Structure formats: structure tokens, C-alpha cells
């Protein structure tokens, strides 16, 4: 066979990246349909799955997933998140621009954690039907509104064209760590697939508290069980032992070495950090 | 192998799209191997997963999955479906051209629902081994026949080059809704991951019956339980209540708001719609 | 970071392919983060998932998965494997060049089976931090070392630039089939999702033994149950019957037609092949 002329795009271009994060699972073809719609509008876009295994309709899980991954993507990425218990009801559909990325999804608080760190520079309600698929299924805005809007953004449509500007978003009430000079209490937001418990304490917040507290060392405890100091990695302890460390999510995580912290401690727990100054 | 005619439009603008739908799962590397073969033949092709979680060897599930997604893809897409209990036996391998897309897979009925809506314009048995991987594993035609054939189609090879023309395909016997002037009875084809029950009643068929029946309203019942009228979305009822609506698949679906219709009603049920004219 | 030497051939002709095989699952965003990092460094790279459902921290499963898929990919592919129980401890991170592909991952034996067939031509320890993400998370080398290194290789960085050369790798102790003139004994390495048992006996090894033994026919037995001869496909026997065949992995596999060999026989079994010369 003679080598055929090959099919590719201009490598000097930087194809726009769109991520998709949903609770749709991959058993059905819902995600495929979103990708089909995007490919039809912006064939050159790179589509990357965040995860589609969010627990059904758990907005907090979507918020944590999005926040865990945005820093791994280049500026200009378009992140679509569809955890949407209100689909077909009156909740708004929005696109949110920040200095680093654009978010697309339902206005139900799923962007809260991410926008706490990178505030919005524009909020647009997706009211211009010219950028939607026709007809819009009342049960599948992921395919008919969010996917085409992301694809149009990826081909350069200005966010302002997509609908009406807004000034506020629904805010998810996410518990914050509480602190005194001597102690900080964090709570577990969710468990990952390995059973590691991911808390609401970010490294930035921890570092600021350490500085304020003038702490020389910190000890961690969970359900009154001592976990020891904050480690660099879960390989730092013996198999079966609990360990606290700042995970790849940028948050304090609790694990059991070669085991499951979720199974050992449950998921609804708080974590106490005590500072000592001696 | 003769040099193939290649696509004439600037391919960098619109890379060909290939979808893969199988029962291979993603635990093993079967899907990766299919993608590797495609990337080796047509590096510029965009490959999109339909789903790989079809129940093992259930041809009907493959037929419904394919039919649920084809409308979300642009004309020219190549859809590969591999649910293939007969691999290694004498069943034919085929490519089927329609006015909108090309289908590639085993001739076992998996294309039936899709071709009922978009009839074939050419059927080719994949007998030309020049377009297969060498050697062909008797247990993995997905990698060795269907993936390379799709890749060659994506780089512009004419479907007629792939083998011998045929005039018929194996047809899957899929139950049709039954109707009188006053009532229509649909049956559940399968449940999706959320436990929503997807029936054999399409919106087109329903609209035609409504017009013929001169119905002013319709009430739905399932296992003698009243479900109410056909709604726009499952958010239209209270949590725990059953609801009937035309889903994103274009078919009548039964759900339980914030619950699972499959768990509540089972999967082997029929649905009755009664027309009233007053 | 100093400007890296870039590939000289026109990269638009053949976008580099990177595969990712891990035990990260797809419930969390770990894989997405790896893809985000790669897209940021080498936007034109094609990233293909091997599998992310390796059993957690099972190096042997990673070794078998990689070996099952490398032959389906073109020369020049970069394969990343992250099954990494030692992350955060002192195990080395490596890139390994062969005549056909480049491997990237932890030096823990996960490449053993693949390199047994295609020996290394260069081994480099990934010590040059200029090619890592900053800062490197002690718990997520997949994102911070292996993904960026693969992306840099894909854009043409020479493997020698990535760190210090090494001469040996950790070797995984994988049992070999034992043979006499009359019989060969293989053991099951793992079961796939269908419950098929994949053994340590490759087709090449089998063919060589057949020739040496001068065998006219071979009968297979498993746990003292006769399985019959080696078949071409599992469709060659009746439903419920066991069958032995060389699978798409290139290894002898045991299946139960329309059933699960794993459920029928368990996973920790040996398989005996007896040659007869009459």
C-alpha cells in the first residue's frame, strides 16, 4: 500500500481544550453524545474527560472534582461540569469567565470551590438559543446547551454573545475549617476511590495558620485517634497505619497505608490539628 | 491493494470521526488496542467512545446504544459497534453506508434500530483482507477487522473496496408498540444506569398515534399503577413519584424522581398509554 | 528550562501517540490531570487510555496489560504505566527506549514482560527536574513526572536529556512455563473482565515446544479436568464448556463458553498440556 497523504491539523495551532465532568457514567452514551455535538461544531477541539463517575446529583462532589483538576490545565481551557439535579426546572445555565479558564454548566453552586480561588470576571446566562442544539431536550442540557456552548467558546465565540450578563451565582455552602491559635478543625468533604479522605483544609489555609500560630510542630488526630504529624506521602508510614498529608488535590487528606481510611474511619469525620510551640 | 480515493475537502478542518461501542469494558486493554490500530492507519482520526459497558453479548443493548447516539454526530461519522457473540464462527463482518453515516461491525442485527430510521445505501461484506490486520485473531475482530476497516474508511477508502456487496442484513426482532384508537402499549427495551426504563416507543410513533387518535390528553400506566400524563422532564414531579417523558434517546422513558424505576418496577414491564378525547 | 531539541520530521504527518495505563480508576480526576499536563506541553499529542482499572498496586497486572497492547501500536509510541506502590519512597522513575517504543514509569518491574520481548536500548533515570512539573507532589508522580516526561518525549526531547543513564532495571519475577518432552505446565497470571484466564504461555514458546516435542496433537487439562485440544476460538465449543485458545493477548487463555472460567476454576490454577505423537 502506498503511504496515503495523512490527515492532521496544523501543528503550530494550539487546539482548544474542553473538559467534561459529569455524573452520567459511561454505561450509556450520554458522554458520547456530548462529544459528538462538540466534534460537529469545533472538530479541532481536544476533549478530555474529568470524570463521569460523580455520585449522582451530588453537587459537592462535582465542585471538589473540578477544583482538583483545574490547575493541571493550561490557561484558556474550557471546563464543563454537569451535575444537574435541577435540569428541566428553572435553574439557570451559565458560562463563567475567569483570568485562567472558562466554566460552563448549571448555576447550582458546582463552581463554588474553584471560583473561591479564581474569581469570575464575567458571568453570562446562556439565554441565546442560537448557540444551543435544536430542539433542546428538557432532560439533557449537557448535550443540547452545555456541549454546544463549550464548542462555540472553543472556536472563539465571545462569552458575551452567549446570553445575558449576570452579577451573582448560586453559592454552595461548603464548611470552612475552624481555627484557634492552638488548633484547627477540618472536615472530610468526600472519599476518593482508594478510600482516602479529602478534607476542606487547603495547603494555603494551613500554611497561613501555621505562621499565625507560630507552631513548631503539628499533630493530627481523627476520631480521637492520633495520626501523627503531617507527612510528605503515605509511603512514610507502615502498612495499616493512618497518615495525614497534603494530597495531589492540594487539600489535607487522610489515608491508611495499603488500606482504606474510609473503611477504617467512615466518611463523616472531622480532623483536628494541634500546634505545639516547643 | 489499489490506491484508495482520498477525501477531497481540506481534512485538517474536519478530521474524520470514528465512534467505538462495545461490550469489552475498560478493565482490559481491548479498546486501547483498537485505538492503537486506528492511530497507526489514520493518525488524524478522532476516536470517540460510545460506550464499552454494554452488557456482555447483548445485541439488543448495542442496537439501542447506537441508535441513541447517531443523531448527535455529524454526517460522515463512522460508527463501529462490536457486540459479537459469534466472533470466530461464520457470521459475516459488514460495513453499511447510509445517507448520513457508515456503520461497521458484525452482521448480527446490532444495526437494526438505526437502519430502521436511516436505510442502507450500500452493504459490503468485509472480505478483502488487504484492509485487515495480519494475522486476524479469531477472537478479536474488533482489533483486527473492524478497527482497521473504520480507519481505512476514515482516510477515504471507498466502501466498495472493502469486499463483496450484499443485499440483506441479519435483522434483530425488536418488539413494536401495539396500538388501538384508544390505547397504545409499549414495552421496556432496557434500563439505563440511573434505572430509567427506556421503551420501544419513539416520539415520531407517538405523535402519529396522537394525531390519528384525535387525543386531547393521554394518561400513562405501568403495572396498573397510574403514572399520569407524559411530562417534559422528570423534575416535573415530586421525589419518589414515577414519571413518563420522552428522554434524550427520543424514546418514551419511565423514571422515578430521585429514585430508580428499574428497582421500583423491574425491567420486564409494559407501559400503557390511554387517549381521552374530552 | 533550556530550549529542548525538537523533532525534525514534520510532526503534522504523524502526531505522537502516548498511552496511559494506571490503577487510578476513572472515578477521580487523576487521569484528567495527567492529560491536562500533557496537553499543556504537547498539544498535538494523541493520548490513548490503556486501562485505568488495574487492580490497585498490582505490578504484575500492569505488566500484563502493557504487554497485551504494545503490538497494536505503531513504532514510536510512548507508553506510560503508573502502578506505583512505592510512590514517594526511593524507587527510581525511568524512561526506557527500545527499537519500537519508549516506556515511562516507575522502576518496579512493570516493564518486565514487555522488555523480555523487546529489549531496552537505553535506560534513563528521570532525574532532570527541568522536565518535571513544579512542585512535584510526593503522592502523584503520574501527573508531575511521568506525564510531563512523556509529553516532552512526544515533542522530540531526546531521552538522554531526561536524566542519568542506567544499566539495569528492577525485574519482576514472573513464573515461566515448565516443560518436558511430553508435557508443558503453564500458570494463570490473571483473569480478564470476562473471567477468561490468561496464562504465562506465549504462542512463540508453545510453537517452539511443539516443534521440539514432535507433537502431532496436544490435549489441555485444568485442575485434572480435560479441556480438549487448543482451539481457534471460544465459539468452537458448546455453551458452558471450557475451552483453551491463544487469545488476543498472544497467550494461552482458558475460557468457559458463555460463562466465566474464573468462577468455574478459580484464578490460582495451573494448566497442563500433553503432547501425543501418534
PDB file of N, CA and C in Angstrom, chain B residues 4 28 30 57 68 89 92 106 132 146 165 173 249 266:
ATOM      1  N   UNK B   4      -6.246   4.136  -2.705  1.00  0.00           N
ATOM      2  CA  UNK B   4      -7.630   4.476  -2.393  1.00  0.00           C
ATOM      3  C   UNK B   4      -7.925   5.915  -2.753  1.00  0.00           C
ATOM      4  N   UNK B  28      -9.701  -4.216  30.711  1.00  0.00           N
ATOM      5  CA  UNK B  28      -8.618  -4.777  29.908  1.00  0.00           C
ATOM      6  C   UNK B  28      -8.211  -3.752  28.852  1.00  0.00           C
ATOM      7  N   UNK B  30      -8.479  -4.028  25.551  1.00  0.00           N
ATOM      8  CA  UNK B  30      -9.053  -4.295  24.231  1.00  0.00           C
ATOM      9  C   UNK B  30      -9.352  -3.012  23.460  1.00  0.00           C
ATOM     10  N   UNK B  57     -22.391  -9.379  25.264  1.00  0.00           N
ATOM     11  CA  UNK B  57     -23.016 -10.154  24.188  1.00  0.00           C
ATOM     12  C   UNK B  57     -24.511  -9.892  24.032  1.00  0.00           C
ATOM     13  N   UNK B  68     -29.249   5.489  20.039  1.00  0.00           N
ATOM     14  CA  UNK B  68     -29.385   6.646  20.934  1.00  0.00           C
ATOM     15  C   UNK B  68     -28.414   7.762  20.589  1.00  0.00           C
ATOM     16  N   UNK B  89     -17.008 -17.603  14.608  1.00  0.00           N
ATOM     17  CA  UNK B  89     -17.887 -18.517  13.872  1.00  0.00           C
ATOM     18  C   UNK B  89     -18.123 -17.912  12.497  1.00  0.00           C
ATOM     19  N   UNK B  92     -21.031 -12.944   9.243  1.00  0.00           N
ATOM     20  CA  UNK B  92     -20.326 -12.020   8.361  1.00  0.00           C
ATOM     21  C   UNK B  92     -19.912 -10.762   9.110  1.00  0.00           C
ATOM     22  N   UNK B 106     -20.225  -6.614  13.194  1.00  0.00           N
ATOM     23  CA  UNK B 106     -20.714  -7.935  12.810  1.00  0.00           C
ATOM     24  C   UNK B 106     -22.148  -7.849  12.279  1.00  0.00           C
ATOM     25  N   UNK B 132      -7.445  -5.657   6.481  1.00  0.00           N
ATOM     26  CA  UNK B 132      -7.474  -6.213   7.837  1.00  0.00           C
ATOM     27  C   UNK B 132      -6.056  -6.210   8.413  1.00  0.00           C
ATOM     28  N   UNK B 146     -12.580  -4.771  12.360  1.00  0.00           N
ATOM     29  CA  UNK B 146     -13.455  -3.601  12.409  1.00  0.00           C
ATOM     30  C   UNK B 146     -12.674  -2.299  12.596  1.00  0.00           C
ATOM     31  N   UNK B 165     -20.329  -6.852  -2.310  1.00  0.00           N
ATOM     32  CA  UNK B 165     -21.624  -6.264  -1.969  1.00  0.00           C
ATOM     33  C   UNK B 165     -22.618  -7.334  -1.523  1.00  0.00           C
ATOM     34  N   UNK B 173     -35.084  -9.002  15.886  1.00  0.00           N
ATOM     35  CA  UNK B 173     -36.532  -8.954  16.073  1.00  0.00           C
ATOM     36  C   UNK B 173     -36.853  -8.113  17.306  1.00  0.00           C
ATOM     37  N   UNK B 249     -32.989   9.929  24.437  1.00  0.00           N
ATOM     38  CA  UNK B 249     -32.870   8.888  23.418  1.00  0.00           C
ATOM     39  C   UNK B 249     -33.947   9.018  22.345  1.00  0.00           C
ATOM     40  N   UNK B 266     -39.098  -3.094  38.157  1.00  0.00           N
ATOM     41  CA  UNK B 266     -38.467  -4.154  37.384  1.00  0.00           C
ATOM     42  C   UNK B 266     -38.254  -3.695  35.953  1.00  0.00           C
TER      43      UNK B 266
END
